[in-house]
Amino acid sequence: MREIVPSADIANSPSGVWPLEFAQKDLSSFSFQHGGETYSLDRLIADTDTDGLAILHRGKVICEHYANGMTSNTPHILMSVSKSLTSIVAGILIDRGKLDPEQTVVSIIPELKNSVYSDATVRHVLDMRVGLDFDEDYLATSGPIVEYRKSTNWNPLAPGERPSDLRSFLSGLKDRAGPDGGSLHYVSTNTDLLGWILERSTATRFADLLSNLLWQPMGAQLLRILRSTVSVHPAALAAYAPHFSTWRGSAN
């Protein structure tokens, strides 16, 4: 992915990396029941085609497994774990009084005044309770989810289509399925928007926010995030996009 979609490194503190301790355990006798069948750890790994696994117990690595060409130092996409990282950064800023969760989105990003986010608050975005009409169907072949993926370069453009960008896509979301603050509606665009909110509120790139507020203080290893491409906002970091980390980095 890093060869297709531009990325940014999240700087860590090389002298402050939290070294993991290792205490290898024999887990060959471990098993659990699921769907009426018994699974050993080896069967679970094989049946789920797991690329890598690192198990920690009381702060120590007790088991590691790598397959499909992966090693302990191979970066692997974290997918929606990235949402948790973005939300943690938001929580730190809220705790420090740098972000008000009750503030309206448009008071921070006026460009969204004509979008479905026009009346939403930061808390609505954080809680996934924005009333937008958006079906996150990853198998869809048309519709907003496909246009969304094209705006971040996850899907290729069709012949004759012009490139878009994430911020323009978010600004163009207008369809509503219900009121803000209603039922939980899991939509990745909300986390994309949250990253934009954090950048705009602090006048700081998300990569730097994540590095300074979380990655360096926690003693983590190097992390990398994908950036939004073909953007009319060259400095816009779609940080909120998937992150890459090694298994040991994730264990940190």
CSV table of N, CA and C in Angstrom, one decimal, residues 195-251:
chain,number,residue,atom,x,y,z
A,195,GLY,N,-10.1,13.4,12.2
A,195,GLY,CA,-8.7,13.8,11.9
A,195,GLY,C,-8.6,15.2,11.4
A,196,TRP,N,-9.5,15.6,10.5
A,196,TRP,CA,-9.5,16.9,9.9
A,196,TRP,C,-9.8,17.9,11.1
A,197,ILE,N,-10.8,17.6,11.9
A,197,ILE,CA,-11.1,18.5,13.1
A,197,ILE,C,-9.9,18.7,14.0
A,198,LEU,N,-9.2,17.6,14.2
A,198,LEU,CA,-8.0,17.7,15.1
A,198,LEU,C,-6.9,18.6,14.5
A,199,GLU,N,-6.7,18.4,13.2
A,199,GLU,CA,-5.7,19.3,12.5
A,199,GLU,C,-6.1,20.7,12.5
A,200,ARG,N,-7.4,21.0,12.2
A,200,ARG,CA,-7.8,22.4,12.1
A,200,ARG,C,-7.9,23.0,13.5
A,201,SER,N,-8.2,22.3,14.5
A,201,SER,CA,-8.3,22.8,15.9
A,201,SER,C,-6.9,23.2,16.4
A,202,THR,N,-5.9,22.5,16.0
A,202,THR,CA,-4.6,22.7,16.6
A,202,THR,C,-3.6,23.3,15.6
A,203,ALA,N,-4.0,23.4,14.4
A,203,ALA,CA,-3.1,24.0,13.3
A,203,ALA,C,-1.8,23.1,13.3
A,204,THR,N,-2.0,21.8,13.4
A,204,THR,CA,-0.9,20.8,13.5
A,204,THR,C,-1.3,19.6,12.7
A,205,ARG,N,-0.3,19.1,11.9
A,205,ARG,CA,-0.5,17.9,11.1
A,205,ARG,C,-0.9,16.8,12.1
A,206,PHE,N,-1.8,15.9,11.6
A,206,PHE,CA,-2.1,14.8,12.5
A,206,PHE,C,-0.9,13.9,12.8
A,207,ALA,N,-0.1,13.7,11.8
A,207,ALA,CA,1.1,12.9,12.1
A,207,ALA,C,1.9,13.4,13.2
A,208,ASP,N,2.0,14.7,13.4
A,208,ASP,CA,2.8,15.3,14.5
A,208,ASP,C,2.0,15.2,15.8
A,209,LEU,N,0.7,15.4,15.7
A,209,LEU,CA,-0.2,15.2,16.9
A,209,LEU,C,0.0,13.8,17.5
A,210,LEU,N,-0.2,12.8,16.6
A,210,LEU,CA,-0.1,11.4,17.1
A,210,LEU,C,1.3,11.1,17.7
A,211,SER,N,2.3,11.7,17.0
A,211,SER,CA,3.7,11.5,17.5
A,211,SER,C,3.9,12.1,18.8
A,212,ASN,N,3.6,13.4,19.0
A,212,ASN,CA,3.9,14.2,20.2
A,212,ASN,C,3.0,13.8,21.4
A,213,LEU,N,1.7,13.5,21.1
A,213,LEU,CA,0.8,13.2,22.2
A,213,LEU,C,0.7,11.8,22.6
A,214,LEU,N,1.1,10.9,21.7
A,214,LEU,CA,0.9,9.4,22.0
A,214,LEU,C,2.1,8.6,21.8
A,215,TRP,N,2.6,8.6,20.5
A,215,TRP,CA,3.5,7.6,20.1
A,215,TRP,C,4.9,7.8,20.8
A,216,GLN,N,5.4,9.0,21.0
A,216,GLN,CA,6.6,9.2,21.7
A,216,GLN,C,6.5,9.0,23.2
A,217,PRO,N,5.4,9.6,23.9
A,217,PRO,CA,5.3,9.4,25.3
A,217,PRO,C,5.1,7.9,25.7
A,218,MET,N,4.5,7.1,24.9
A,218,MET,CA,4.3,5.7,25.3
A,218,MET,C,5.4,4.8,24.9
A,219,GLY,N,6.5,5.3,24.3
A,219,GLY,CA,7.6,4.5,24.0
A,219,GLY,C,7.4,3.6,22.9
A,220,ALA,N,6.6,3.9,21.9
A,220,ALA,CA,6.3,3.0,20.8
A,220,ALA,C,7.3,3.0,19.7
A,221,GLN,N,7.2,2.0,18.9
A,221,GLN,CA,8.1,1.9,17.7
A,221,GLN,C,7.5,2.8,16.6
A,222,LEU,N,8.3,2.8,15.5
A,222,LEU,CA,7.9,3.6,14.3
A,222,LEU,C,6.5,3.2,13.8
A,223,LEU,N,5.7,4.1,13.5
A,223,LEU,CA,4.4,3.9,12.9
A,223,LEU,C,4.3,4.7,11.6
A,224,ARG,N,3.5,4.2,10.7
A,224,ARG,CA,3.3,4.9,9.4
A,224,ARG,C,1.8,5.0,9.1
A,225,ILE,N,1.4,6.1,8.5
A,225,ILE,CA,0.0,6.2,8.1
A,225,ILE,C,-0.1,6.6,6.6
A,226,LEU,N,-1.2,6.2,6.0
A,226,LEU,CA,-1.5,6.6,4.6
A,226,LEU,C,-2.0,8.0,4.6
A,227,ARG,N,-1.7,8.7,3.5
A,227,ARG,CA,-2.2,10.0,3.3
A,227,ARG,C,-3.2,10.0,2.1
A,228,SER,N,-4.1,11.0,2.2
A,228,SER,CA,-5.0,11.2,1.1
A,228,SER,C,-4.2,11.7,-0.1
A,229,THR,N,-4.5,11.1,-1.3
A,229,THR,CA,-3.8,11.5,-2.5
A,229,THR,C,-4.7,12.4,-3.4
A,230,VAL,N,-4.1,12.9,-4.4
A,230,VAL,CA,-4.7,13.8,-5.4
A,230,VAL,C,-5.6,14.8,-4.7
A,231,SER,N,-5.0,15.4,-3.7
A,231,SER,CA,-5.8,16.3,-2.9
A,231,SER,C,-5.6,17.7,-3.3
A,232,VAL,N,-6.7,18.5,-3.3
A,232,VAL,CA,-6.5,20.0,-3.6
A,232,VAL,C,-6.0,20.7,-2.4
A,233,HIS,N,-5.8,20.0,-1.3
A,233,HIS,CA,-5.2,20.5,-0.1
A,233,HIS,C,-3.9,19.7,0.2
A,234,PRO,N,-2.8,20.1,-0.4
A,234,PRO,CA,-1.6,19.3,-0.4
A,234,PRO,C,-1.2,19.0,1.1
A,235,ALA,N,-1.5,19.8,2.0
A,235,ALA,CA,-1.0,19.6,3.4
A,235,ALA,C,-2.0,18.7,4.2
A,236,ALA,N,-3.1,18.4,3.5
A,236,ALA,CA,-4.1,17.6,4.2
A,236,ALA,C,-3.7,16.2,4.5
A,237,LEU,N,-3.6,15.8,5.7
A,237,LEU,CA,-3.2,14.5,6.0
A,237,LEU,C,-4.5,13.7,6.4
A,238,ALA,N,-4.7,12.6,5.6
A,238,ALA,CA,-5.9,11.8,5.9
A,238,ALA,C,-5.4,10.8,7.0
A,239,ALA,N,-5.2,11.3,8.1
A,239,ALA,CA,-4.5,10.6,9.1
A,239,ALA,C,-5.4,9.5,9.7
A,240,TYR,N,-6.4,9.9,9.8
A,240,TYR,CA,-7.5,9.1,10.1
A,240,TYR,C,-7.5,7.9,9.2
A,241,ALA,N,-6.7,7.8,8.2
A,241,ALA,CA,-6.6,6.6,7.3
A,241,ALA,C,-5.8,5.5,8.0
A,242,PRO,N,-5.8,4.3,7.4
A,242,PRO,CA,-5.2,3.2,8.0
A,242,PRO,C,-3.7,3.4,8.4
A,243,HIS,N,-3.3,2.9,9.5
A,243,HIS,CA,-2.0,3.0,10.0
A,243,HIS,C,-1.3,1.6,9.7
A,244,PHE,N,0.1,1.7,9.7
A,244,PHE,CA,0.9,0.5,9.6
A,244,PHE,C,1.8,0.4,10.9
A,245,SER,N,1.9,-0.8,11.4
A,245,SER,CA,2.8,-1.0,12.5
A,245,SER,C,3.3,-2.4,12.5
A,246,THR,N,4.5,-2.6,13.1
A,246,THR,CA,4.9,-4.0,13.3
A,246,THR,C,4.1,-4.6,14.4
A,247,TRP,N,4.2,-6.0,14.5
A,247,TRP,CA,3.4,-6.6,15.6
A,247,TRP,C,3.9,-6.2,17.0
A,248,ARG,N,5.2,-6.1,17.1
A,248,ARG,CA,5.8,-5.7,18.4
A,248,ARG,C,5.4,-4.2,18.7
A,249,GLY,N,5.4,-3.4,17.6
A,249,GLY,CA,4.9,-2.0,17.8
A,249,GLY,C,3.5,-2.0,18.3
A,250,SER,N,2.7,-2.8,17.7
A,250,SER,CA,1.3,-2.9,18.2
A,250,SER,C,1.2,-3.4,19.6
A,251,ALA,N,2.1,-4.3,19.9
A,251,ALA,CA,2.1,-4.8,21.3
A,251,ALA,C,2.5,-3.7,22.3
